[in-house]
Amino acid sequence: MSLWVDKYRPTSLSKLDFHKDQANMFKNLVQGGDFPHLMVYGPSGAGKKTRIMCLLRELYGAGVEKLRIEHQSITAPSKKKIEINTIASNYHLEVNPSDAGNSDRVVVQELIKTVAQSQQIQTSTQREFKVVLLTEVDRLTKDAQHALRRTMEKYMATCRLILCCNSTSKVIAPIRSRCLAVRVPLPSVEEVCSVLTSVCRKEGLILPGELAKQIAEKSGRNLRKALLMCEACRVQQYPFSVDQEIPETDWEVYLRETANAIVSLQSPQRLFEVRARLYELLTHCIPPEIIIKGLVSELLSNCDGHLKADVAQMAAYYEHRLQLGNKAIYHLEAFVAKFMAIYKKFMEDGLEGMVF
C-alpha cells in the first residue's frame, strides 16, 4: 500500500494539475528536437522531480518508468573506493553526487563519462542521447561544479544533463549559463486545495474546503507535505472535521522546543543540552540547512525587534560556514552560542535600563 503522494503522482505532462503553461513549454521543447541541458529549480515540494520524470516520459515513452537501483563503485585517483547508489532506466541515470561528500567531483566525472560513452539505445523517438539527472546540485562542492562544467561541454553530443536544485544561488555562473533554467514555483493555496480535494475524491473521501485550506497554509504550500498531512488527518479521524487538529511532524515540534529552550535560559549547561538536541536531529537525517533555517524562524518570532537584523545576519554567516565545513554540529552549536551571548547581553542591558 503506497502513500497518496506516490500513488497519485502524475506520470505525463498532460496530467499535471498546475503550472500547465510550463508543461506546454516542456512539450514544445521535446517536439522542437534541439534539446538543451536543463536546470530545474524551485522550493521543496513544488513538483520539480515530478515534472522532470514527466518530461523524460515525453522524451522516451513509458520505458523510463522501468527503474532499477544500481550500486556503483568508483575508484578515485587516490585509489579510494567510492560507493554510490543510482536509479537508472535504459534511457536515463539519476544520481545525487553530494552523497559522496568531498569526493563528489570524481562521481560527477566518472558517471557522466560512463553514460556518455555507453552504446546509445535507438528508440521509436530516435533520441540519440541519454539523460543524466543530477539532484541537489546546489550542494555540490565548487571543485565538482567546475568538473561538471567541463564534462557537460565534452559529452554534449551523446549526453544531456538535467540539474535539479532548490536554489541557483549556490551554483556557479558557468553552469547556469550552459543550461536552460526553469523555475518551478510553489502552487498557490487554491491549487493545493484543488489537488487535495481531487485526491480525496479518488479515495472516496469528502474533504471540507476549510480543512483543505488550513492544510495548504500549514504546509507552507509544499504539496508533498500537504498530501502527507491530509493522509495523516484521514488516519487520525474520518469523517473529517473542520476544527480537527492537523498533525505536525515530530522533528518540527522538537525544533520548536529546542528554540524555546535557547530563549528561556542562556548558560553553558543549556548550550550542552541544546547540542545534544541538535545531534538528535542530525542523526535522524534532518539536513543542517533545514535545522538552522527552522531555528532562525522560531528564534526571530521569540526575540525583540531590535535583535532581528543581527540574528538574521549572524544566521547567514553561520549558514555560509556550514557550506564550507564538514562537521555541521560545530557551526550549528556556534550559531546557538552566539545567539545566547547577544540575547543575554540584550536582556541584561534592558534590566539595567529599568533600574531607577
Tab-separated table of C-alpha atoms in Angstrom:
chain	number	residue	atom	x	y	z
A	1	MET	CA	0.000	0.000	0.000
A	2	SER	CA	1.630	3.244	-1.154
A	3	LEU	CA	1.277	6.744	0.225
A	4	TRP	CA	-1.050	9.139	-1.591
A	5	VAL	CA	1.906	11.328	-2.548
A	6	ASP	CA	3.343	8.417	-4.610
A	7	LYS	CA	0.070	6.759	-5.626
A	8	TYR	CA	-1.354	9.868	-7.308
A	9	ARG	CA	1.867	11.352	-8.706
A	10	PRO	CA	1.205	12.445	-12.334
A	11	THR	CA	3.151	10.426	-14.928
A	12	SER	CA	2.727	12.614	-18.015
A	13	LEU	CA	2.836	16.329	-18.783
A	14	SER	CA	-0.847	16.352	-19.762
A	15	LYS	CA	-1.860	15.084	-16.298
A	16	LEU	CA	-0.105	17.830	-14.296
A	17	ASP	CA	-2.538	19.730	-12.065
A	18	PHE	CA	-0.880	23.176	-12.025
A	19	HIS	CA	1.696	25.297	-13.926
A	20	LYS	CA	0.139	23.997	-17.168
A	21	ASP	CA	1.855	26.686	-19.277
A	22	GLN	CA	5.169	25.269	-18.094
A	23	ALA	CA	4.039	21.747	-19.063
A	24	ASN	CA	3.247	23.020	-22.591
A	25	MET	CA	6.678	24.657	-22.739
A	26	PHE	CA	8.306	21.296	-21.869
A	27	LYS	CA	6.209	19.574	-24.557
A	28	ASN	CA	7.316	22.110	-27.175
A	29	LEU	CA	10.913	21.646	-26.045
A	30	VAL	CA	10.698	17.893	-26.696
A	31	GLN	CA	8.965	18.320	-30.058
A	32	GLY	CA	11.416	21.008	-31.154
A	33	GLY	CA	14.233	18.471	-31.413
A	34	ASP	CA	17.008	20.752	-30.125
A	35	PHE	CA	17.027	19.588	-26.504
A	36	PRO	CA	19.427	21.583	-24.257
A	37	HIS	CA	20.898	20.921	-20.811
A	38	LEU	CA	18.250	21.903	-18.242
A	39	MET	CA	18.373	23.337	-14.755
A	40	VAL	CA	15.079	22.879	-12.907
A	41	TYR	CA	14.963	24.809	-9.638
A	42	GLY	CA	12.439	25.893	-7.048
A	43	PRO	CA	11.351	25.312	-3.437
A	44	SER	CA	10.930	21.853	-1.954
A	45	GLY	CA	7.503	20.334	-2.637
A	46	ALA	CA	6.801	22.438	-5.757
A	47	GLY	CA	6.887	19.415	-8.107
A	48	LYS	CA	10.343	19.656	-9.730
A	49	LYS	CA	11.067	15.917	-9.775
A	50	THR	CA	7.540	15.059	-10.955
A	51	ARG	CA	7.912	17.433	-13.914
A	52	ILE	CA	11.334	16.043	-14.792
A	53	MET	CA	10.002	12.451	-14.833
A	54	CYS	CA	7.028	13.564	-16.968
A	55	LEU	CA	9.480	15.265	-19.343
A	56	LEU	CA	11.569	12.075	-19.603
A	57	ARG	CA	8.433	10.081	-20.373
A	58	GLU	CA	7.587	12.579	-23.101
A	59	LEU	CA	11.121	12.122	-24.491
A	60	TYR	CA	11.410	8.330	-24.373
A	61	GLY	CA	7.989	6.862	-23.623
A	62	ALA	CA	6.918	4.502	-20.818
A	63	GLY	CA	10.352	2.796	-20.730
A	64	VAL	CA	11.729	5.433	-18.341
A	65	GLU	CA	9.385	4.133	-15.632
A	66	LYS	CA	11.118	0.719	-15.589
A	67	LEU	CA	13.628	1.704	-12.940
A	68	ARG	CA	16.384	-0.275	-11.271
A	69	ILE	CA	18.629	0.623	-8.351
A	70	GLU	CA	22.317	0.158	-9.110
A	71	HIS	CA	25.268	0.211	-6.712
A	72	GLN	CA	28.184	1.915	-8.408
A	73	SER	CA	31.765	1.594	-7.208
A	74	ILE	CA	34.090	4.352	-8.405
A	75	THR	CA	37.835	4.483	-7.803
A	76	ALA	CA	39.214	7.955	-7.120
A	77	PRO	CA	42.738	8.974	-8.302
A	78	SER	CA	43.890	8.432	-4.698
A	79	LYS	CA	42.790	4.724	-5.067
A	80	LYS	CA	39.946	5.348	-2.628
A	81	LYS	CA	36.772	3.377	-3.433
A	82	ILE	CA	33.578	5.457	-3.515
A	83	GLU	CA	30.259	3.599	-3.236
A	84	ILE	CA	27.168	5.373	-4.529
A	85	ASN	CA	23.602	4.334	-5.363
A	86	THR	CA	21.972	5.348	-8.631
A	87	ILE	CA	18.485	4.918	-10.103
A	88	ALA	CA	18.528	4.068	-13.784
A	89	SER	CA	16.394	3.088	-16.758
A	90	ASN	CA	17.584	2.217	-20.259
A	91	TYR	CA	17.392	5.891	-21.147
A	92	HIS	CA	18.496	7.859	-18.113
A	93	LEU	CA	20.526	7.765	-14.915
A	94	GLU	CA	19.610	9.577	-11.702
A	95	VAL	CA	22.214	10.266	-9.036
A	96	ASN	CA	22.775	12.572	-6.065
A	97	PRO	CA	26.555	13.248	-6.229
A	98	SER	CA	26.545	15.139	-2.909
A	99	ASP	CA	26.022	11.730	-1.196
A	100	ALA	CA	29.723	11.139	-1.852
A	101	GLY	CA	30.724	14.169	0.278
A	102	ASN	CA	34.043	15.688	-0.782
A	103	SER	CA	34.528	13.019	-3.452
A	104	ASP	CA	31.570	14.340	-5.473
A	105	ARG	CA	33.912	15.625	-8.224
A	106	VAL	CA	35.036	12.089	-9.088
A	107	VAL	CA	31.436	10.813	-9.066
A	108	VAL	CA	30.269	13.570	-11.420
A	109	GLN	CA	33.086	12.987	-13.916
A	110	GLU	CA	33.063	9.179	-13.931
A	111	LEU	CA	29.307	8.628	-14.066
A	112	ILE	CA	28.683	11.122	-16.867
A	113	LYS	CA	31.664	9.723	-18.777
A	114	THR	CA	30.320	6.151	-18.392
A	115	VAL	CA	26.822	7.105	-19.574
A	116	ALA	CA	28.092	9.233	-22.461
A	117	GLN	CA	30.435	6.522	-23.752
A	118	SER	CA	27.946	3.647	-23.436
A	119	GLN	CA	26.088	2.459	-26.519
A	120	GLN	CA	23.113	4.667	-27.261
A	121	ILE	CA	19.762	2.881	-27.487
A	122	GLN	CA	17.753	3.796	-30.564
A	123	THR	CA	14.089	4.250	-29.646
A	124	SER	CA	10.976	4.971	-31.664
A	125	THR	CA	11.570	8.636	-30.884
A	126	GLN	CA	15.101	8.392	-32.371
A	127	ARG	CA	16.746	10.195	-29.467
A	128	GLU	CA	20.499	9.939	-29.890
A	129	PHE	CA	21.341	10.940	-26.337
A	130	LYS	CA	20.846	9.634	-22.830
A	131	VAL	CA	19.934	11.855	-19.895
A	132	VAL	CA	21.804	12.159	-16.610
A	133	LEU	CA	19.649	13.615	-13.830
A	134	LEU	CA	21.715	15.191	-11.044
A	135	THR	CA	19.759	16.099	-7.894
A	136	GLU	CA	20.755	18.587	-5.162
A	137	VAL	CA	23.267	20.267	-7.481
A	138	ASP	CA	23.362	23.275	-5.124
A	139	ARG	CA	25.056	21.043	-2.512
A	140	LEU	CA	27.995	20.131	-4.760
A	141	THR	CA	31.460	21.381	-3.862
A	142	LYS	CA	32.980	24.071	-6.092
A	143	ASP	CA	35.510	21.518	-7.453
A	144	ALA	CA	32.672	19.232	-8.506
A	145	GLN	CA	30.819	22.119	-10.151
A	146	HIS	CA	33.884	23.118	-12.194
A	147	ALA	CA	34.375	19.466	-13.197
A	148	LEU	CA	30.699	19.312	-14.171
A	149	ARG	CA	31.101	22.387	-16.399
A	150	ARG	CA	33.970	20.766	-18.333
A	151	THR	CA	32.211	17.393	-18.563
A	152	MET	CA	28.904	18.783	-19.833
A	153	GLU	CA	30.729	20.507	-22.699
A	154	LYS	CA	32.797	17.437	-23.626
A	155	TYR	CA	29.922	14.945	-23.881
A	156	MET	CA	27.177	17.207	-25.271
A	157	ALA	CA	26.829	15.035	-28.411
A	158	THR	CA	25.733	11.859	-26.594
A	159	CYS	CA	24.509	13.057	-23.206
A	160	ARG	CA	22.164	15.697	-21.811
A	161	LEU	CA	22.132	16.834	-18.197
A	162	ILE	CA	19.069	17.779	-16.161
A	163	LEU	CA	20.147	19.519	-12.967
A	164	CYS	CA	17.686	19.736	-10.094
A	165	CYS	CA	18.169	22.094	-7.139
A	166	ASN	CA	16.299	24.321	-4.679
A	167	SER	CA	18.253	27.485	-5.426
A	168	THR	CA	20.617	28.633	-8.178
A	169	SER	CA	22.500	30.977	-5.836
A	170	LYS	CA	24.965	28.221	-4.877
A	171	VAL	CA	25.521	27.056	-8.460
A	172	ILE	CA	28.467	28.653	-10.289
A	173	ALA	CA	27.686	31.026	-13.166
A	174	PRO	CA	29.403	28.913	-15.914
A	175	ILE	CA	26.989	26.025	-15.222
A	176	ARG	CA	23.951	28.322	-15.094
A	177	SER	CA	24.920	29.876	-18.433
A	178	ARG	CA	25.146	26.452	-20.122
A	179	CYS	CA	21.635	25.365	-19.086
A	180	LEU	CA	18.112	26.442	-19.851
A	181	ALA	CA	16.911	27.446	-16.373
A	182	VAL	CA	13.302	26.586	-15.493
A	183	ARG	CA	11.878	27.778	-12.179
A	184	VAL	CA	9.076	25.721	-10.646
A	185	PRO	CA	7.303	27.965	-8.095
A	186	LEU	CA	5.160	26.649	-5.259
A	187	PRO	CA	1.493	26.106	-6.133
A	188	SER	CA	-0.989	28.641	-4.781
A	189	VAL	CA	-3.214	27.805	-1.793
A	190	GLU	CA	-6.147	27.310	-4.194
A	191	GLU	CA	-4.116	24.891	-6.357
A	192	VAL	CA	-3.041	22.868	-3.291
A	193	CYS	CA	-6.687	22.722	-2.129
A	194	SER	CA	-7.734	21.560	-5.597
A	195	VAL	CA	-5.166	18.732	-5.599
A	196	LEU	CA	-6.109	17.640	-2.045
A	197	THR	CA	-9.814	17.608	-2.925
A	198	SER	CA	-9.118	15.639	-6.129
A	199	VAL	CA	-7.006	13.014	-4.311
A	200	CYS	CA	-9.627	12.612	-1.558
A	201	ARG	CA	-12.339	12.210	-4.200
A	202	LYS	CA	-10.332	9.394	-5.828
A	203	GLU	CA	-10.061	7.756	-2.402
A	204	GLY	CA	-13.831	8.061	-1.938
A	205	LEU	CA	-13.493	10.701	0.814
A	206	ILE	CA	-15.130	14.097	1.299
A	207	LEU	CA	-12.680	16.824	2.321
A	208	PRO	CA	-14.214	20.080	3.702
A	209	GLY	CA	-12.909	23.149	1.863
A	210	GLU	CA	-11.986	24.913	5.121
A	211	LEU	CA	-9.832	21.969	6.289
A	212	ALA	CA	-8.146	21.776	2.876
A	213	LYS	CA	-7.272	25.483	3.163
A	214	GLN	CA	-5.877	25.002	6.684
A	215	ILE	CA	-3.681	22.107	5.478
A	216	ALA	CA	-2.465	24.138	2.467
A	217	GLU	CA	-1.494	27.091	4.687
A	218	LYS	CA	0.067	24.976	7.450
A	219	SER	CA	2.179	23.044	4.925
A	220	GLY	CA	3.566	26.321	3.534
A	221	ARG	CA	2.099	25.378	0.094
A	222	ASN	CA	4.513	22.428	-0.038
A	223	LEU	CA	2.364	19.940	-1.968
A	224	ARG	CA	4.239	16.836	-0.795
A	225	LYS	CA	3.867	17.915	2.823
A	226	ALA	CA	0.205	18.857	2.308
A	227	LEU	CA	-0.649	15.393	0.922
A	228	LEU	CA	1.153	13.688	3.806
A	229	MET	CA	-0.699	15.922	6.316
A	230	CYS	CA	-4.032	15.172	4.634
A	231	GLU	CA	-3.387	11.427	4.776
A	232	ALA	CA	-2.379	11.744	8.452
A	233	CYS	CA	-5.680	13.570	9.125
A	234	ARG	CA	-7.521	10.692	7.420
A	235	VAL	CA	-5.790	8.149	9.693
A	236	GLN	CA	-6.466	10.321	12.742
A	237	GLN	CA	-10.172	10.909	12.119
A	238	TYR	CA	-12.802	10.296	9.441
A	239	PRO	CA	-15.280	11.804	8.609
A	240	PHE	CA	-13.130	14.940	8.548
A	241	SER	CA	-13.957	17.803	10.894
A	242	VAL	CA	-13.219	21.476	10.144
A	243	ASP	CA	-11.808	22.030	13.648
A	244	GLN	CA	-9.726	18.828	13.860
A	245	GLU	CA	-6.049	19.191	14.744
A	246	ILE	CA	-3.659	18.864	11.809
A	247	PRO	CA	-0.719	16.595	12.823
A	248	GLU	CA	2.754	18.116	12.727
A	249	THR	CA	5.979	16.243	12.053
A	250	ASP	CA	7.879	15.236	15.194
A	251	TRP	CA	11.086	16.969	14.132
A	252	GLU	CA	9.309	20.337	13.687
A	253	VAL	CA	7.840	20.108	17.201
A	254	TYR	CA	11.275	19.077	18.550
A	255	LEU	CA	12.946	22.019	16.773
A	256	ARG	CA	10.400	24.452	18.231
A	257	GLU	CA	11.026	23.084	21.730
A	258	THR	CA	14.790	23.478	21.137
A	259	ALA	CA	14.328	27.147	20.147
A	260	ASN	CA	12.192	27.760	23.247
A	261	ALA	CA	14.906	26.161	25.410
A	262	ILE	CA	17.505	28.531	23.900
A	263	VAL	CA	15.373	31.628	24.603
A	264	SER	CA	14.337	30.593	28.133
A	265	LEU	CA	17.899	30.227	29.518
A	266	GLN	CA	21.393	31.133	28.365
A	267	SER	CA	24.099	29.141	30.151
A	268	PRO	CA	26.874	26.625	29.362
A	269	GLN	CA	24.694	23.828	30.748
A	270	ARG	CA	21.775	24.805	28.477
A	271	LEU	CA	24.145	25.015	25.494
A	272	PHE	CA	25.312	21.479	26.287
A	273	GLU	CA	21.675	20.291	26.355
A	274	VAL	CA	20.896	22.059	23.068
A	275	ARG	CA	23.953	20.442	21.460
A	276	ALA	CA	22.523	17.010	22.348
A	277	ARG	CA	19.187	18.004	20.782
A	278	LEU	CA	20.918	19.191	17.600
A	279	TYR	CA	22.776	15.860	17.408
A	280	GLU	CA	19.417	14.097	17.751
A	281	LEU	CA	18.031	15.996	14.746
A	282	LEU	CA	21.147	15.335	12.641
A	283	THR	CA	21.134	11.594	13.434
A	284	HIS	CA	17.513	11.459	12.215
A	285	CYS	CA	18.696	12.774	8.814
A	286	ILE	CA	17.287	16.307	9.128
A	287	PRO	CA	19.590	18.405	6.871
A	288	PRO	CA	21.632	21.027	8.793
A	289	GLU	CA	20.387	23.780	6.432
A	290	ILE	CA	16.796	22.948	7.412
A	291	ILE	CA	17.741	22.922	11.113
A	292	ILE	CA	19.373	26.370	11.026
A	293	LYS	CA	16.510	27.798	8.950
A	294	GLY	CA	13.913	26.397	11.374
A	295	LEU	CA	15.852	27.652	14.408
A	296	VAL	CA	16.162	31.156	12.957
A	297	SER	CA	12.445	31.271	12.158
A	298	GLU	CA	11.497	30.245	15.725
A	299	LEU	CA	14.109	32.477	17.401
A	300	LEU	CA	13.063	35.545	15.381
A	301	SER	CA	9.460	35.079	16.471
A	302	ASN	CA	10.615	34.934	20.121
A	303	CYS	CA	13.110	37.794	20.270
A	304	ASP	CA	12.806	41.593	20.322
A	305	GLY	CA	12.608	43.581	17.080
A	306	HIS	CA	15.920	45.321	17.821
A	307	LEU	CA	17.732	41.973	17.637
A	308	LYS	CA	16.154	40.602	14.459
A	309	ALA	CA	18.594	42.191	11.992
A	310	ASP	CA	21.625	40.974	14.000
A	311	VAL	CA	20.204	37.446	14.320
A	312	ALA	CA	19.435	37.244	10.582
A	313	GLN	CA	22.939	38.474	9.674
A	314	MET	CA	24.504	36.020	12.122
A	315	ALA	CA	22.419	33.140	10.725
A	316	ALA	CA	23.540	33.979	7.172
A	317	TYR	CA	27.188	33.941	8.302
A	318	TYR	CA	26.939	30.541	10.002
A	319	GLU	CA	24.854	29.076	7.183
A	320	HIS	CA	27.673	30.061	4.812
A	321	ARG	CA	30.221	28.470	7.176
A	322	LEU	CA	28.042	25.357	7.168
A	323	GLN	CA	28.536	25.030	3.394
A	324	LEU	CA	32.316	25.333	3.688
A	325	GLY	CA	32.859	22.938	6.612
A	326	ASN	CA	32.421	19.188	7.064
A	327	LYS	CA	31.081	18.970	10.637
A	328	ALA	CA	27.625	20.548	10.728
A	329	ILE	CA	27.348	20.325	14.528
A	330	TYR	CA	30.260	22.787	15.007
A	331	HIS	CA	28.551	25.535	13.029
A	332	LEU	CA	25.077	24.896	14.454
A	333	GLU	CA	26.462	24.987	18.008
A	334	ALA	CA	28.476	28.134	17.229
A	335	PHE	CA	25.314	29.831	15.966
A	336	VAL	CA	23.389	28.870	19.121
A	337	ALA	CA	26.265	30.038	21.392
A	338	LYS	CA	26.500	33.374	19.565
A	339	PHE	CA	22.723	33.889	19.769
A	340	MET	CA	22.756	33.086	23.513
A	341	ALA	CA	25.554	35.620	24.056
A	342	ILE	CA	23.855	38.537	22.269
A	343	TYR	CA	20.404	37.654	23.654
A	344	LYS	CA	21.689	37.510	27.245
A	345	LYS	CA	23.536	40.828	26.818
A	346	PHE	CA	20.394	42.431	25.366
A	347	MET	CA	18.286	41.202	28.307
A	348	GLU	CA	20.859	42.392	30.885
A	349	ASP	CA	21.101	45.815	29.219
A	350	GLY	CA	17.316	46.029	29.292
A	351	LEU	CA	17.221	45.235	33.003
A	352	GLU	CA	19.926	47.852	33.748
A	353	GLY	CA	17.866	50.427	31.857
A	354	MET	CA	14.894	49.691	34.091
A	355	VAL	CA	16.836	50.423	37.318
A	356	PHE	CA	15.864	53.879	38.666
